[in-house]
Backbone as JSON, one array per atom type, in Angstrom:
{
  "sequence": "MNRLPPHYIELERVYARTLGQGVRSLAVAAAESGEGVTLLAGALAQRNELAGRSTLLVYFPQAPETDSSPAPAPESVSDFGTLPSCIRRSSDGHATLVGPICWDENLALRNSSHVAERIETWLESFDAIIFDTPPLNTRNGGQVPAESICAACEGTLVVVLACRTPAASISA",
  "N": [[-10.97, -10.25, 9.92], [-12.41, -7.52, 8.69], [-14.36, -6.86, 5.46], [-15.19, -4.98, 2.39], [-17.56, -5.44, 0.39], [-17.12, -5.82, -3.15], [-19.13, -4.46, -4.98], [-20.2, -2.35, -3.48], [-21.42, 1.01, -3.89], [-19.96, 3.23, -3.4], [-17.38, 2.53, -3.15], [-17.22, 1.84, -5.79], [-17.19, 4.26, -7.12], [-14.94, 5.35, -5.98], [-13.08, 3.87, -7.3], [-13.77, 4.25, -10.19], [-12.74, 6.78, -10.2], [-9.87, 6.38, -9.89], [-8.44, 4.03, -10.34], [-9.76, 3.14, -12.46], [-9.55, 5.14, -13.98], [-7.21, 4.56, -15.4], [-4.95, 4.9, -13.5], [-2.0, 3.6, -12.49], [-0.35, 3.05, -10.15], [-1.04, 3.45, -6.74], [-1.47, 5.0, -3.95], [-2.75, 4.47, -0.64], [-3.75, 6.08, 2.15], [-3.86, 7.52, 5.45], [-4.27, 9.87, 8.05], [-4.16, 8.86, 10.75], [-3.82, 5.4, 12.46], [-6.05, 2.9, 12.04], [-7.95, 3.87, 10.79], [-9.48, 3.02, 8.52], [-7.75, 2.2, 6.21], [-6.54, -0.32, 5.23], [-8.5, -1.65, 4.57], [-9.98, -0.3, 2.63], [-7.88, -0.28, 0.6], [-7.61, -3.34, 0.21], [-10.29, -3.55, -1.02], [-10.24, -2.03, -3.18], [-8.24, -3.52, -4.44], [-9.32, -6.11, -4.97], [-11.83, -5.07, -6.37], [-10.23, -4.34, -8.47], [-9.0, -6.55, -9.75], [-11.56, -7.82, -10.38], [-12.06, -6.37, -12.45], [-10.45, -7.44, -14.35], [-7.85, -7.11, -14.2], [-4.47, -7.47, -13.41], [-3.23, -7.06, -10.15], [-1.26, -5.81, -7.81], [-0.78, -5.74, -4.17], [0.74, -3.76, -1.61], [1.57, -4.53, 1.53], [2.85, -2.29, 4.46], [4.25, -3.76, 7.01], [3.83, -2.61, 10.76], [6.74, -1.32, 12.17], [9.6, -2.37, 14.35], [9.63, -0.37, 17.57], [12.22, 0.53, 18.58], [15.59, 0.82, 17.34], [17.11, -1.07, 18.5], [17.24, -3.7, 18.26], [16.7, -4.77, 15.3], [14.18, -6.46, 13.36], [14.68, -9.82, 11.88], [14.94, -9.99, 8.38], [12.69, -12.02, 6.22], [12.96, -12.65, 3.89], [15.59, -11.83, 1.75], [17.48, -8.79, 1.33], [17.43, -7.76, -1.17], [15.59, -9.51, -2.54], [12.86, -8.23, -1.8], [12.59, -6.36, -3.97], [12.27, -8.08, -6.42], [10.17, -10.09, -8.22], [8.73, -13.23, -8.82], [8.97, -14.0, -6.32], [8.59, -13.38, -3.75], [5.86, -12.73, -3.2], [2.66, -13.26, -2.22], [-0.55, -14.94, -3.15], [-3.64, -13.7, -2.88], [-7.06, -15.04, -1.15], [-8.8, -13.45, -2.87], [-7.63, -13.15, -5.34], [-5.83, -11.34, -6.12], [-2.29, -10.03, -6.02], [-0.12, -10.21, -2.9], [2.26, -8.27, -1.37], [4.3, -8.12, 1.49], [5.59, -5.38, 2.73], [9.05, -4.13, 3.43], [10.99, -5.83, 6.52], [13.28, -5.56, 7.14], [15.9, -3.5, 7.9], [17.85, -2.19, 6.23], [16.5, -2.27, 3.82], [14.22, -0.99, 4.47], [15.22, 1.56, 5.3], [15.92, 2.53, 2.65], [13.54, 2.71, 1.26], [12.79, 5.07, 2.07], [13.34, 6.87, 0.33], [11.95, 8.48, -2.06], [12.35, 8.44, -4.91], [13.85, 5.88, -4.73], [11.44, 4.32, -4.32], [9.85, 4.69, -6.49], [11.26, 3.43, -8.43], [11.2, 0.58, -7.61], [8.36, 0.2, -7.92], [8.19, 0.7, -10.88], [9.54, -1.79, -11.8], [7.8, -3.55, -10.59], [5.49, -3.01, -11.92], [6.14, -4.01, -14.47], [5.26, -6.79, -14.48], [2.53, -6.41, -13.34], [-0.5, -4.93, -13.75], [-1.56, -2.88, -12.17], [-0.46, -1.49, -9.06], [-1.05, -1.23, -5.77], [-0.61, 0.84, -2.77], [-0.79, -0.11, 0.81], [-0.57, 2.23, 2.89], [1.56, 3.28, 5.83], [0.31, 5.14, 8.6], [0.33, 8.44, 8.19], [0.58, 10.39, 10.13], [2.59, 8.87, 11.76], [4.02, 8.12, 14.78], [6.42, 6.52, 14.73], [9.7, 5.98, 14.38], [10.93, 4.28, 12.99], [9.38, 3.22, 10.83], [8.69, 2.93, 7.57], [8.03, 6.09, 5.95], [5.0, 7.33, 4.99], [4.82, 9.38, 3.35], [6.82, 9.15, 1.55], [6.11, 7.01, 0.01], [3.54, 7.89, -1.17], [4.6, 10.02, -2.67], [5.74, 8.6, -4.82], [3.98, 7.52, -6.05], [1.49, 7.59, -8.95], [-1.14, 8.41, -7.98], [-2.69, 9.45, -4.72], [-5.24, 8.29, -2.01], [-6.31, 9.69, 0.38], [-7.91, 8.54, 3.66], [-10.13, 9.67, 5.47], [-12.03, 9.94, 8.3], [-15.19, 10.94, 9.26], [-16.11, 12.88, 12.15], [-14.2, 11.61, 13.33], [-11.52, 12.11, 12.61], [-9.01, 14.4, 13.47], [-8.9, 17.77, 12.15], [-6.72, 19.24, 12.2], [-4.79, 17.12, 11.93], [-4.94, 16.7, 9.35], [-4.3, 18.94, 7.79], [-2.2, 21.02, 6.0]],
  "CA": [[-10.78, -9.12, 9.07], [-13.83, -6.76, 7.71], [-14.38, -6.9, 4.15], [-15.72, -4.35, 2.05], [-17.94, -6.1, -0.75], [-16.71, -4.85, -4.57], [-20.37, -4.0, -5.44], [-20.79, -1.21, -3.1], [-21.41, 2.16, -4.75], [-19.0, 4.13, -2.77], [-16.2, 1.86, -3.74], [-17.17, 1.93, -7.3], [-16.9, 5.99, -7.21], [-13.36, 5.63, -5.79], [-12.27, 3.08, -8.4], [-13.74, 4.99, -11.35], [-11.71, 7.92, -10.15], [-8.5, 6.33, -9.59], [-7.81, 2.66, -11.08], [-10.58, 2.75, -13.37], [-9.13, 5.72, -14.89], [-5.82, 4.29, -15.61], [-3.96, 5.2, -12.51], [-1.32, 2.25, -12.2], [0.34, 3.12, -8.97], [-2.04, 4.21, -5.92], [-1.28, 4.68, -2.28], [-3.96, 4.5, 0.1], [-3.44, 6.59, 3.41], [-4.82, 8.22, 6.49], [-3.79, 10.55, 8.92], [-3.64, 8.02, 11.95], [-3.92, 4.36, 12.0], [-7.34, 2.58, 12.43], [-9.03, 5.24, 9.76], [-9.9, 2.23, 7.19], [-6.76, 2.32, 5.08], [-6.62, -1.63, 4.73], [-9.9, -1.99, 4.39], [-10.05, 0.12, 1.44], [-6.93, -0.66, -0.33], [-7.9, -4.42, 0.1], [-11.45, -3.68, -1.58], [-9.74, -1.78, -4.71], [-7.74, -4.77, -5.15], [-10.31, -7.12, -5.45], [-12.3, -4.48, -7.5], [-9.4, -4.1, -9.87], [-8.91, -7.94, -10.02], [-12.6, -8.33, -10.9], [-12.2, -5.94, -13.91], [-9.45, -8.27, -15.35], [-6.46, -6.41, -14.23], [-3.54, -7.87, -12.46], [-3.05, -6.08, -8.89], [-0.16, -6.17, -6.48], [-1.2, -4.9, -3.01], [1.86, -3.76, -1.01], [1.6, -3.71, 2.72], [3.82, -2.26, 5.07], [3.53, -3.99, 8.29], [4.52, -2.06, 11.72], [8.37, -1.34, 12.23], [9.84, -1.98, 15.87], [9.73, 1.03, 17.99], [13.41, 1.19, 18.56], [16.36, 0.01, 16.49], [18.34, -1.6, 19.03], [17.24, -5.05, 17.65], [15.89, -4.92, 14.01], [13.44, -7.8, 13.21], [15.24, -10.1, 10.83], [14.02, -10.12, 6.96], [12.35, -13.26, 5.98], [13.82, -12.76, 2.65], [17.11, -11.15, 1.26], [16.98, -7.13, 0.72], [17.23, -7.52, -2.97], [14.4, -9.9, -2.87], [11.85, -7.14, -1.85], [12.3, -5.83, -5.25], [12.09, -9.06, -7.25], [9.05, -11.01, -8.31], [7.47, -13.51, -7.87], [9.57, -14.96, -5.18], [8.47, -12.52, -2.31], [4.69, -12.37, -3.22], [1.76, -14.52, -2.21], [-1.65, -14.76, -3.87], [-4.81, -13.53, -1.79], [-7.82, -15.77, -1.93], [-9.4, -12.92, -3.68], [-7.08, -13.37, -6.64], [-4.87, -10.43, -6.32], [-1.03, -10.77, -5.36], [0.18, -9.35, -1.87], [3.55, -8.24, -0.94], [4.41, -7.37, 2.64], [6.84, -4.63, 2.75], [10.29, -4.56, 4.13], [10.75, -5.8, 7.72], [15.06, -5.44, 7.74], [16.2, -2.17, 8.41], [18.39, -1.67, 5.24], [15.36, -1.89, 2.73], [13.29, 0.16, 5.09], [16.0, 3.17, 4.9], [15.75, 2.6, 1.33], [12.18, 3.26, 0.86], [12.5, 6.68, 2.81], [13.56, 7.79, -0.59], [10.79, 8.18, -3.19], [12.95, 7.63, -5.99], [13.66, 4.14, -4.61], [10.07, 3.59, -4.27], [9.65, 4.75, -7.84], [12.24, 2.31, -9.21], [10.39, -0.68, -7.22], [6.96, 0.51, -8.85], [8.4, 0.36, -12.25], [9.8, -3.09, -11.74], [6.73, -4.33, -10.43], [4.83, -3.01, -13.03], [6.36, -4.96, -15.62], [4.41, -7.71, -14.03], [1.17, -6.11, -12.76], [-1.34, -3.69, -14.34], [-1.5, -1.92, -11.26], [0.03, -1.45, -7.76], [-1.86, -0.55, -4.39], [0.09, 0.88, -1.51], [-1.56, 0.17, 2.02], [0.85, 2.69, 3.49], [1.49, 3.38, 7.55], [-0.38, 6.39, 8.8], [0.63, 9.72, 7.65], [1.12, 10.97, 11.01], [3.14, 8.01, 12.43], [5.37, 8.53, 15.73], [7.33, 5.39, 14.95], [10.56, 6.58, 13.51], [11.49, 2.96, 12.17], [8.59, 3.18, 9.9], [8.84, 3.45, 6.1], [7.27, 7.25, 5.53], [4.02, 7.24, 3.96], [4.9, 10.58, 2.06], [7.42, 8.51, -0.05], [5.4, 5.94, -0.91], [2.7, 8.81, -1.75], [5.14, 10.75, -3.4], [6.32, 7.81, -5.88], [2.88, 6.78, -6.98], [0.66, 8.26, -9.64], [-2.37, 8.59, -7.46], [-3.05, 8.97, -3.74], [-6.13, 8.52, -1.66], [-6.35, 9.79, 1.95], [-8.88, 8.21, 4.28], [-10.62, 10.63, 6.54], [-13.42, 9.56, 8.93], [-16.05, 12.01, 9.85], [-16.2, 12.87, 13.54], [-13.06, 10.94, 14.25], [-10.08, 12.42, 12.36], [-9.15, 15.76, 13.59], [-8.81, 18.53, 10.9], [-5.23, 19.34, 12.41], [-4.16, 15.73, 11.2], [-4.91, 16.39, 7.75], [-4.02, 20.08, 7.31], [-1.01, 21.57, 6.09]],
  "C": [[-12.01, -8.77, 8.36], [-13.37, -6.74, 6.26], [-15.23, -5.99, 3.52], [-16.38, -5.0, 0.65], [-17.37, -5.26, -2.14], [-17.98, -4.35, -5.31], [-20.74, -2.67, -4.62], [-20.39, 0.29, -3.86], [-20.37, 2.9, -4.41], [-17.61, 3.29, -3.46], [-16.38, 2.19, -5.13], [-16.86, 3.32, -7.62], [-15.59, 6.05, -6.92], [-12.88, 4.9, -6.71], [-12.54, 3.81, -9.54], [-12.91, 6.3, -11.44], [-10.36, 7.55, -10.19], [-8.13, 5.02, -10.84], [-8.62, 2.64, -12.46], [-10.55, 3.98, -14.4], [-7.59, 5.73, -15.55], [-4.59, 4.34, -14.88], [-3.53, 3.57, -12.16], [-0.67, 2.15, -10.9], [-0.86, 3.71, -7.81], [-1.56, 3.96, -4.65], [-2.43, 5.18, -1.51], [-3.43, 5.03, 1.41], [-4.12, 7.37, 4.39], [-3.85, 8.82, 7.54], [-3.29, 9.57, 10.33], [-4.25, 6.38, 11.68], [-5.56, 4.04, 12.41], [-8.59, 3.4, 11.65], [-9.62, 4.23, 8.54], [-9.04, 1.91, 6.0], [-6.73, 0.73, 4.49], [-7.5, -2.05, 4.24], [-10.1, -1.41, 2.89], [-8.99, -0.25, 0.41], [-7.15, -2.27, -0.55], [-9.23, -4.59, -1.29], [-11.08, -3.14, -3.0], [-8.87, -2.72, -5.3], [-8.36, -5.77, -5.94], [-11.37, -6.35, -6.52], [-11.37, -4.42, -8.81], [-9.21, -5.68, -10.64], [-10.31, -8.69, -10.8], [-12.93, -7.58, -12.33], [-11.29, -6.45, -14.69], [-8.1, -7.92, -15.32], [-5.47, -6.81, -12.96], [-3.25, -6.88, -11.65], [-2.14, -6.59, -8.2], [-0.6, -5.29, -5.36], [0.08, -5.23, -1.97], [1.37, -3.37, 0.43], [2.64, -3.52, 3.56], [3.67, -2.59, 6.51], [4.46, -2.91, 9.59], [5.86, -2.36, 12.02], [8.33, -1.64, 13.77], [10.13, -0.56, 16.33], [10.95, 1.51, 18.06], [14.39, 0.43, 17.46], [17.25, -0.63, 17.06], [18.29, -3.05, 18.52], [16.09, -5.27, 16.61], [15.29, -6.36, 13.87], [14.6, -8.48, 12.07], [14.29, -10.29, 9.37], [13.71, -11.52, 6.63], [12.97, -13.69, 4.52], [15.3, -11.75, 2.31], [16.47, -9.6, 1.23], [16.5, -7.03, -0.48], [15.84, -8.49, -3.45], [12.97, -9.25, -2.74], [11.35, -6.61, -3.25], [11.95, -6.73, -6.26], [10.7, -9.59, -7.07], [9.31, -12.5, -9.19], [7.92, -13.94, -6.73], [9.1, -14.75, -3.83], [6.91, -12.44, -2.29], [3.66, -13.68, -3.02], [0.19, -14.17, -2.94], [-2.91, -14.69, -2.84], [-5.96, -14.54, -2.0], [-8.68, -14.94, -2.69], [-8.88, -12.85, -5.28], [-5.98, -12.36, -6.66], [-3.52, -10.92, -5.63], [-0.67, -9.61, -4.13], [1.68, -9.49, -1.47], [3.69, -7.63, 0.43], [5.89, -6.72, 2.44], [7.99, -4.88, 3.43], [10.39, -4.64, 5.55], [12.3, -5.3, 8.08], [15.2, -3.85, 7.3], [16.96, -1.61, 6.91], [17.42, -1.17, 4.23], [14.61, -0.59, 3.31], [14.08, 1.88, 5.0], [15.95, 3.41, 3.39], [15.0, 3.36, 0.71], [12.03, 4.39, 1.47], [12.63, 7.63, 1.69], [12.58, 7.64, -1.83], [11.16, 7.81, -4.38], [13.55, 6.4, -5.97], [12.37, 3.51, -4.77], [9.55, 3.72, -5.47], [10.16, 3.67, -8.68], [11.33, 1.12, -8.8], [9.12, -0.77, -8.21], [7.32, 0.1, -10.19], [8.85, -0.94, -12.37], [8.7, -3.8, -11.55], [5.66, -4.13, -11.42], [4.79, -3.66, -14.61], [5.17, -6.24, -15.65], [2.82, -7.79, -13.46], [0.9, -5.11, -13.68], [-1.72, -2.73, -13.37], [-0.96, -2.38, -9.64], [-0.39, -0.68, -6.76], [-1.0, -0.69, -3.31], [-0.84, 0.87, -0.09], [-0.39, 0.9, 2.74], [0.5, 2.81, 5.49], [0.88, 4.95, 7.38], [0.44, 7.6, 8.74], [1.55, 10.39, 8.84], [1.79, 10.0, 12.3], [4.39, 8.51, 13.27], [6.16, 7.73, 15.8], [8.21, 5.65, 13.97], [11.28, 5.28, 12.8], [10.57, 2.59, 10.94], [8.89, 3.66, 8.41], [7.9, 4.82, 6.03], [6.12, 7.47, 4.42], [4.0, 8.3, 2.88], [5.76, 9.88, 1.02], [7.07, 7.77, -0.9], [4.38, 7.03, -1.88], [3.17, 9.44, -3.01], [5.72, 10.28, -5.08], [5.01, 7.52, -6.55], [2.08, 7.68, -7.98], [-0.48, 9.18, -9.01], [-2.2, 8.34, -5.65], [-4.33, 9.39, -3.05], [-5.93, 8.45, -0.25], [-7.7, 9.65, 2.47], [-9.25, 9.14, 5.42], [-11.87, 10.24, 7.0], [-14.08, 10.85, 9.6], [-16.12, 11.93, 11.28], [-15.17, 11.93, 14.26], [-11.56, 11.7, 13.63], [-10.06, 14.07, 12.48], [-8.53, 16.56, 12.63], [-7.3, 19.11, 10.96], [-4.42, 18.16, 11.72], [-4.02, 15.8, 9.92], [-4.38, 17.58, 7.17], [-2.5, 20.34, 7.14], [-0.13, 20.35, 5.3]]
}
C-alpha cells in the first residue's frame, strides 16, 4: 500500500484547514474508486496522531454486489458502535475500525442521524474521527452511501484527480 509522508506540504495544507482548525469528524470522499481517498484519509489520521490527538479511522469495505447471501459480521451489530472491542491499532498509532459488514448495520448507516449518533459515541473516546468513505458514485446498492457519512460529519473533503475525474462525476 502506498503511503503519504506526514511532512508533505500539501498534506499539511489540507490538515491545517480541517483537523488543524478543530474539525472533529471528517469524511474523505471521491466520485469514483481509485482516486486516493484511502491514501489521504490514512495520511490525515497519521498527521493528527503526530499532533498528539487520538484518532479513529473508519473504513467501509466493499459490500457484496447482491443481497442474496450477505457476508456474516465478524462482530455483532451492536459491536460496531461500541469501543474498544472492535477497533485495532495501526502501525502509525491511530485506531482503525472497519465499517459494517452485516446488512442490518449497513442499512442503519444509510440514515445520517444514525451515523451522527455513532460519531458522538466515538468522540467520547477519540479527539477526531476520519471516515474513508465509499465512492460517491458507487453503483453497488449494498454499500453504505457516502452521502450519509458526509452529512453527519463536521467536514468533508472530496478528492478530485486532475485529468482523471470527469467534471460530470462531481457536479450537482
